[in-house]
PDB file of C-alpha atoms in Angstrom:
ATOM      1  CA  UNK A   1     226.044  46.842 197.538  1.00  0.00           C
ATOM      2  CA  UNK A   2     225.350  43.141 198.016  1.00  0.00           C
ATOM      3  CA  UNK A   3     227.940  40.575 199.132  1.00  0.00           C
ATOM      4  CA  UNK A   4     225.864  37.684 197.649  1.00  0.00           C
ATOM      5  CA  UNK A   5     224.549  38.245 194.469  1.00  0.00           C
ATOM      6  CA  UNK A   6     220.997  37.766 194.479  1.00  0.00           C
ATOM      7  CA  UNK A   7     219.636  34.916 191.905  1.00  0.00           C
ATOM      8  CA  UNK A   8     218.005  36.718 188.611  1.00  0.00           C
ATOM      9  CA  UNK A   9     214.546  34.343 188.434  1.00  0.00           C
ATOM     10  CA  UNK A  10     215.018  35.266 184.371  1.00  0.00           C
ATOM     11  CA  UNK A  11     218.599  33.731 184.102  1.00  0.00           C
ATOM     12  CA  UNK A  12     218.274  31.054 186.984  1.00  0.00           C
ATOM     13  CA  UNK A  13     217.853  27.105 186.229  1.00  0.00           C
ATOM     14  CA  UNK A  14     214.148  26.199 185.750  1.00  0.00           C
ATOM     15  CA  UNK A  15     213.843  25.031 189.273  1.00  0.00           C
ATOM     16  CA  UNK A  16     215.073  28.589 191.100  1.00  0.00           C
ATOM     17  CA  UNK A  17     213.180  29.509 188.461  1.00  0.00           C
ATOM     18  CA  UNK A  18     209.809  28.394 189.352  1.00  0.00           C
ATOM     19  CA  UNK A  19     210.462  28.923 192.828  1.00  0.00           C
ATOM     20  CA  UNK A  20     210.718  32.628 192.512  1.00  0.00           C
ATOM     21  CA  UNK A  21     208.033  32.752 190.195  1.00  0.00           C
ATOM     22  CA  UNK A  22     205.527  31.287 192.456  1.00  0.00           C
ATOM     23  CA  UNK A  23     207.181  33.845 195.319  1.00  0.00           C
ATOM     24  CA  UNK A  24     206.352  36.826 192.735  1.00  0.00           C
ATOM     25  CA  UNK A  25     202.956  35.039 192.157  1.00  0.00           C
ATOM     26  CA  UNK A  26     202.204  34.733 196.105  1.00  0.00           C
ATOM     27  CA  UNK A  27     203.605  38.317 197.122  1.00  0.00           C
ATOM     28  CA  UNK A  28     203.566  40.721 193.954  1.00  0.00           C
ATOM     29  CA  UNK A  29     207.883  40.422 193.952  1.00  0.00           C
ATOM     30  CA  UNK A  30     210.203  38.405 194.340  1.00  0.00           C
ATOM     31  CA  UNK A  31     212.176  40.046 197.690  1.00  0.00           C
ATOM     32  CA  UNK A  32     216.056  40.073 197.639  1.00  0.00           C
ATOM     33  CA  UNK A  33     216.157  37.725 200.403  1.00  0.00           C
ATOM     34  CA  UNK A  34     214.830  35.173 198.705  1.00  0.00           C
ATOM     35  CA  UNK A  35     216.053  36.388 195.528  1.00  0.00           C
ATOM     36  CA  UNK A  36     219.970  35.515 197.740  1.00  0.00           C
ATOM     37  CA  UNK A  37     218.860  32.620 198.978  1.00  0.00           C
ATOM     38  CA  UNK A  38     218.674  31.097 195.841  1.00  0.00           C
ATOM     39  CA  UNK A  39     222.190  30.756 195.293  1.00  0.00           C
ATOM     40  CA  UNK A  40     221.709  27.663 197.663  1.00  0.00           C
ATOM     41  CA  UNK A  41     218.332  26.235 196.062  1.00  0.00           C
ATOM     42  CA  UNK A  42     218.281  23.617 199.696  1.00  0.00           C
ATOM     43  CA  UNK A  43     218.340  26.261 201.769  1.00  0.00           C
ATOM     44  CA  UNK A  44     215.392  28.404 199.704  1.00  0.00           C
ATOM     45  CA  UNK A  45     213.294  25.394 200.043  1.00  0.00           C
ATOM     46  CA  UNK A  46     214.023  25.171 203.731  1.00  0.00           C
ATOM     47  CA  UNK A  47     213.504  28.540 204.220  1.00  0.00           C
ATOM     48  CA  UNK A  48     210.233  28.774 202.515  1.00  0.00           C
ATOM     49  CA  UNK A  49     209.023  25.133 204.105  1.00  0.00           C
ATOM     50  CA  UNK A  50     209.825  26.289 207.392  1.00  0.00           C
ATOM     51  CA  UNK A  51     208.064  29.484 207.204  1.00  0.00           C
ATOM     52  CA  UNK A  52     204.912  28.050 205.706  1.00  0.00           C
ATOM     53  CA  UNK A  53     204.214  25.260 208.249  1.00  0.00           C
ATOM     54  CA  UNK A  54     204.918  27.959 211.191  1.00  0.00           C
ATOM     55  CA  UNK A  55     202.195  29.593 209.611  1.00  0.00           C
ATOM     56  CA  UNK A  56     199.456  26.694 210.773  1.00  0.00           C
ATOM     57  CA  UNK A  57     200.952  27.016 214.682  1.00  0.00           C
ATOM     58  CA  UNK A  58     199.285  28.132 217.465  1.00  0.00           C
ATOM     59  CA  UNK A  59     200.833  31.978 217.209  1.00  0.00           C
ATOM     60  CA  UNK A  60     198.784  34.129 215.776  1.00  0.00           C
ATOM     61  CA  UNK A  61     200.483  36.567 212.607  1.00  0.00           C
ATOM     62  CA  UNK A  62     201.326  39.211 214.797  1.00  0.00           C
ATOM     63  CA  UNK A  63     202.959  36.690 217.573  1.00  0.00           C
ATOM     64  CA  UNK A  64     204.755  35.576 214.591  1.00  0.00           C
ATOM     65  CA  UNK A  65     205.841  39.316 213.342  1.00  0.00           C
ATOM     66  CA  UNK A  66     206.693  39.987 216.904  1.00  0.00           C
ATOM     67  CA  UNK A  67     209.409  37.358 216.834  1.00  0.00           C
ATOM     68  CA  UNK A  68     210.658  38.643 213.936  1.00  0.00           C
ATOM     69  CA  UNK A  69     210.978  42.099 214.808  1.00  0.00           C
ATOM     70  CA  UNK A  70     212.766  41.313 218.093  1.00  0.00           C
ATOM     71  CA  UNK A  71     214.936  39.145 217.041  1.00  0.00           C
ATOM     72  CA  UNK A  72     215.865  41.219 214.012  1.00  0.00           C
ATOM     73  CA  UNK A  73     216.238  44.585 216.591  1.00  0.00           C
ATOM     74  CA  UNK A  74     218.321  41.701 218.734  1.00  0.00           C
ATOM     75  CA  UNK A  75     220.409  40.348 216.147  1.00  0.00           C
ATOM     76  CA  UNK A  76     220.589  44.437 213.883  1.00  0.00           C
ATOM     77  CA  UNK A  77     218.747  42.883 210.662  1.00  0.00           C
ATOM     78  CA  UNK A  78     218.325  46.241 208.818  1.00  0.00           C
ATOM     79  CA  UNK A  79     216.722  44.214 206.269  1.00  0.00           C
ATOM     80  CA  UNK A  80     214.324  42.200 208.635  1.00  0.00           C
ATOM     81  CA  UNK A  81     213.363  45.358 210.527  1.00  0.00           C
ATOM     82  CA  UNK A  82     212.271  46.758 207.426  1.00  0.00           C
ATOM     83  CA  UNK A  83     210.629  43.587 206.114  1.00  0.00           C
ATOM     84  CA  UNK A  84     208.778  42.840 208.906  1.00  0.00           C
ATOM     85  CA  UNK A  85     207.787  46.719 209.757  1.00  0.00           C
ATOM     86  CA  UNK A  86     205.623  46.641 206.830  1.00  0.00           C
ATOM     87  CA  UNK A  87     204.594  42.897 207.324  1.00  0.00           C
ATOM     88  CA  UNK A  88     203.806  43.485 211.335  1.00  0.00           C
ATOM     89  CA  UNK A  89     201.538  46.265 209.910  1.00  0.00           C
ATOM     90  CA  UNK A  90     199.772  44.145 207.052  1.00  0.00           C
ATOM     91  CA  UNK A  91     199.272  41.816 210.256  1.00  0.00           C
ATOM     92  CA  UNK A  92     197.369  44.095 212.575  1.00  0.00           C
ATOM     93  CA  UNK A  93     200.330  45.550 214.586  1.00  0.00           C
ATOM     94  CA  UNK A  94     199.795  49.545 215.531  1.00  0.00           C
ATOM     95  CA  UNK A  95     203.044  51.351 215.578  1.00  0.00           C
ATOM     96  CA  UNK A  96     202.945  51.305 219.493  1.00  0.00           C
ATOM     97  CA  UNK A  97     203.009  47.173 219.386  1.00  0.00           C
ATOM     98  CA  UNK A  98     205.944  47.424 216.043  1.00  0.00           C
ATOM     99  CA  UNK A  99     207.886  49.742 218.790  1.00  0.00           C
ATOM    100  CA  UNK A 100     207.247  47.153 221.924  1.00  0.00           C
ATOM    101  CA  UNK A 101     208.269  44.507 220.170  1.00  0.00           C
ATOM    102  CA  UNK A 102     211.544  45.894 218.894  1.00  0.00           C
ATOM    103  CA  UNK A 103     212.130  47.082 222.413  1.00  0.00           C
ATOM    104  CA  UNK A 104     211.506  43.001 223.847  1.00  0.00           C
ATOM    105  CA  UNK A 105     208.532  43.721 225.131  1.00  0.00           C
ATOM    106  CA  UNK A 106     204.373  44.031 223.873  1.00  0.00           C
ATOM    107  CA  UNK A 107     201.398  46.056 224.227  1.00  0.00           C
ATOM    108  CA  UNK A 108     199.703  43.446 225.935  1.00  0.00           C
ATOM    109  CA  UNK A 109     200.625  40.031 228.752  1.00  0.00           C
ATOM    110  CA  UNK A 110     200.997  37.696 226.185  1.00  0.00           C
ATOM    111  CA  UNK A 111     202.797  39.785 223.158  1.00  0.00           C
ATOM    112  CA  UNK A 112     205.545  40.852 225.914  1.00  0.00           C
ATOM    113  CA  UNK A 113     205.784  37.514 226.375  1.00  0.00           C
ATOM    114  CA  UNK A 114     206.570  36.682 223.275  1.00  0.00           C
ATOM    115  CA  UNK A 115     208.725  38.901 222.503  1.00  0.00           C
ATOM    116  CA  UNK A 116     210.897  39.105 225.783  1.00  0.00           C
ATOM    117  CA  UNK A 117     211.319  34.919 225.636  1.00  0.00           C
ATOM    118  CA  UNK A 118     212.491  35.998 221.856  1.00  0.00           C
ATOM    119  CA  UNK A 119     215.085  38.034 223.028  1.00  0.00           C
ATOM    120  CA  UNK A 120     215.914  35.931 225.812  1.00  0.00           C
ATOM    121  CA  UNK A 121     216.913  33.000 224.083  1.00  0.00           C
ATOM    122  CA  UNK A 122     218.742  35.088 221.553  1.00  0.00           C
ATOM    123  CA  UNK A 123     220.665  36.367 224.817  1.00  0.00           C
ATOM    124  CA  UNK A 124     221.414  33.454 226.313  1.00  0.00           C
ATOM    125  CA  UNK A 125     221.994  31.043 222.696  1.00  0.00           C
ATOM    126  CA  UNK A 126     218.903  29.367 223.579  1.00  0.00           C
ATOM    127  CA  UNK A 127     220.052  28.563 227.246  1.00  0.00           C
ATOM    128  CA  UNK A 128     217.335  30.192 228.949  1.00  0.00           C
ATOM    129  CA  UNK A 129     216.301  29.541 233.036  1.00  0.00           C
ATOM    130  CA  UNK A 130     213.080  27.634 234.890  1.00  0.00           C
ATOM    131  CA  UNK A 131     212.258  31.511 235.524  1.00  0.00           C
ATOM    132  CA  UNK A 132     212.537  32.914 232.235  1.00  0.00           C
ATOM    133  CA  UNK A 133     210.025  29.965 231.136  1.00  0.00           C
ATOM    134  CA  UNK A 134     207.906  30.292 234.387  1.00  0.00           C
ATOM    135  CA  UNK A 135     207.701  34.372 233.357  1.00  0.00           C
ATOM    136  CA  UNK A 136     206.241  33.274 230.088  1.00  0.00           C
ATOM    137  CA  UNK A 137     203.538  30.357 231.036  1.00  0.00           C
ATOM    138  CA  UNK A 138     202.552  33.264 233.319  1.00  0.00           C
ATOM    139  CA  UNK A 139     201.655  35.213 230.808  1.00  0.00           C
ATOM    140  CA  UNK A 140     199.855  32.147 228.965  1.00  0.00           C
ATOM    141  CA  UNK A 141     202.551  31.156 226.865  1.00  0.00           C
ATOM    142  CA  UNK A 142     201.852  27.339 226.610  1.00  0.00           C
ATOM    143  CA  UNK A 143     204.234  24.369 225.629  1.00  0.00           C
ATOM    144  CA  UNK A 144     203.726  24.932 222.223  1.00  0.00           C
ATOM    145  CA  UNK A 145     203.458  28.331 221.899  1.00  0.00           C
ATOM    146  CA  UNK A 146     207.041  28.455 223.845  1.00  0.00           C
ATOM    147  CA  UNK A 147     208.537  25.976 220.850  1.00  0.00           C
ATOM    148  CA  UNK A 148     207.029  27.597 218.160  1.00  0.00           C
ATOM    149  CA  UNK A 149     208.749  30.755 219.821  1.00  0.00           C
ATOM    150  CA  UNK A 150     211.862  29.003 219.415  1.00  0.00           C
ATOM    151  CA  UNK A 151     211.094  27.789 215.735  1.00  0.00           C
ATOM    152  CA  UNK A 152     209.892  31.194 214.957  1.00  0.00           C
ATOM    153  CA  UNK A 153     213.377  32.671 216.545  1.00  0.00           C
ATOM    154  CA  UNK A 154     215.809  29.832 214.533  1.00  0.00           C
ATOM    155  CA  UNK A 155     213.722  30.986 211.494  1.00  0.00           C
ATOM    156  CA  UNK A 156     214.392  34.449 212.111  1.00  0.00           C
ATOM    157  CA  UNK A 157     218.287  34.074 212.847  1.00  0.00           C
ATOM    158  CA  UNK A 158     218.536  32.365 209.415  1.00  0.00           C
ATOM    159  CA  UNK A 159     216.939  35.248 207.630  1.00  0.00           C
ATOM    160  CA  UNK A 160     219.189  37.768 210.155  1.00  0.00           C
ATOM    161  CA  UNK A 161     222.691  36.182 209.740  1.00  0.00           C
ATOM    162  CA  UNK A 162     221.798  36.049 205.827  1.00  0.00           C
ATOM    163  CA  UNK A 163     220.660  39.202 205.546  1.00  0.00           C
ATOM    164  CA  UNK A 164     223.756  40.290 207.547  1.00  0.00           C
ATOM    165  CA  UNK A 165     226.363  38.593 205.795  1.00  0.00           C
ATOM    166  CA  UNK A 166     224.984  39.032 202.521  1.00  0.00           C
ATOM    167  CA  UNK A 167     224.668  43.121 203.162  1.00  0.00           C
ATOM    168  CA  UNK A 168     221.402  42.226 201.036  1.00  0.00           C
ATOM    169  CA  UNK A 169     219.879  45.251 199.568  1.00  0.00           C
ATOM    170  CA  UNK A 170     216.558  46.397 200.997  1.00  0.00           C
ATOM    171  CA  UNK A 171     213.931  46.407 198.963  1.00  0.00           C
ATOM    172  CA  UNK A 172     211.124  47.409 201.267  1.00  0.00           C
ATOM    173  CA  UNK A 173     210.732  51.186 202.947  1.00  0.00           C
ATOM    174  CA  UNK A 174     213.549  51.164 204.863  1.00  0.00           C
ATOM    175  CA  UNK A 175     213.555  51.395 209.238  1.00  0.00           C
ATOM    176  CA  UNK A 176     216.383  52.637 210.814  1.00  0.00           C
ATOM    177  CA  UNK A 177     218.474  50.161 213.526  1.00  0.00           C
ATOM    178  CA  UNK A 178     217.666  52.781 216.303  1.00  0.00           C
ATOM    179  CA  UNK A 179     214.299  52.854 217.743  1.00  0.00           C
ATOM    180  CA  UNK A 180     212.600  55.754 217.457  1.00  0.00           C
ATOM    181  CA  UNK A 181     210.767  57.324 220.695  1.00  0.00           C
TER     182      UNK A 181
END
């Protein structure tokens, strides 16, 4: 059961209200997480801003879903595991690169890259060493693919710590915290 009471788009004032509306238009539903953060209409609109203009970077989708789904293993986002599972697939990932990249790692130089600088600066609170950046431009992580990392991890800790202190109910097929071998 919820903490945070997820908005009703019916019953919400007509701006909520035609923000969820144009999230059921977009995706098919209105998710719960969006659905919560509603209750602060700001931090929907942040959320949703944010998210779209990280979508015009230079990581590709799956960079993007790799983020996600180490920082949500990283941070034990039932909710974003789940999410992004089934989004990471929509994107192109194989179950083998879904696994990697809850593990910190990828199937490939530059998707371990990714995903082990996620984890890092979730580690370290964003406090990360010359060698964890030097690991990453080896792999061909460039300046801006190493701060859209970092956007795409703040993103991802606002959607994990809500998720998490919410106890928002999951309304995609569910993953379990423990990776599965």
């Amino acid at each position: 059961m919820p903490r945070i009471t997820p908005v009703n788009a019916a019953t919400a004032n007509p701006d909520v209200a035609a923000t969820l509306g144009a999230i059921k238009a977009k995706v098919g539903m209105i998710p719960n997480l969006h659905a919560t953060f509603a209750n602060a209409p700001a931090a929907l609109k942040g959320y949703l801003g944010f998210s779209e203009a990280l979508t015009s970077g230079v990581l590709t989708a799956k960079q993007r879903e790799i983020v996600s789904l180490a920082v949500g293993q990283a941070n034990q986002c039932q909710y974003c595991l789940s999410a992004h599972t089934l989004i990471g697939k929509g994107a192109g990932l194989s179950p083998d690169a879904i696994r990697a990249a809850r593990q910190g790692t990828g199937i490939d130089a530059a998707d371990a890259a990714v995903a082990a600088l996620a984890v890092r600066l979730i580690e370290t609170r964003g406090q990360v060493n010359d060698a964890d950046l030097a690991e990453a431009r080896s792999a061909g992580l460039d300046d801006a693919a190493i701060i859209e990392v970092v956007a795409n991890v703040a993103l991802n800790v606002l959607t994990n710590f809500t998720n998490n202190v919410a106890a928002t109910d999951i309304d995609f097929p569910v993953v379990e915290l423990t990776i599965a071998n």
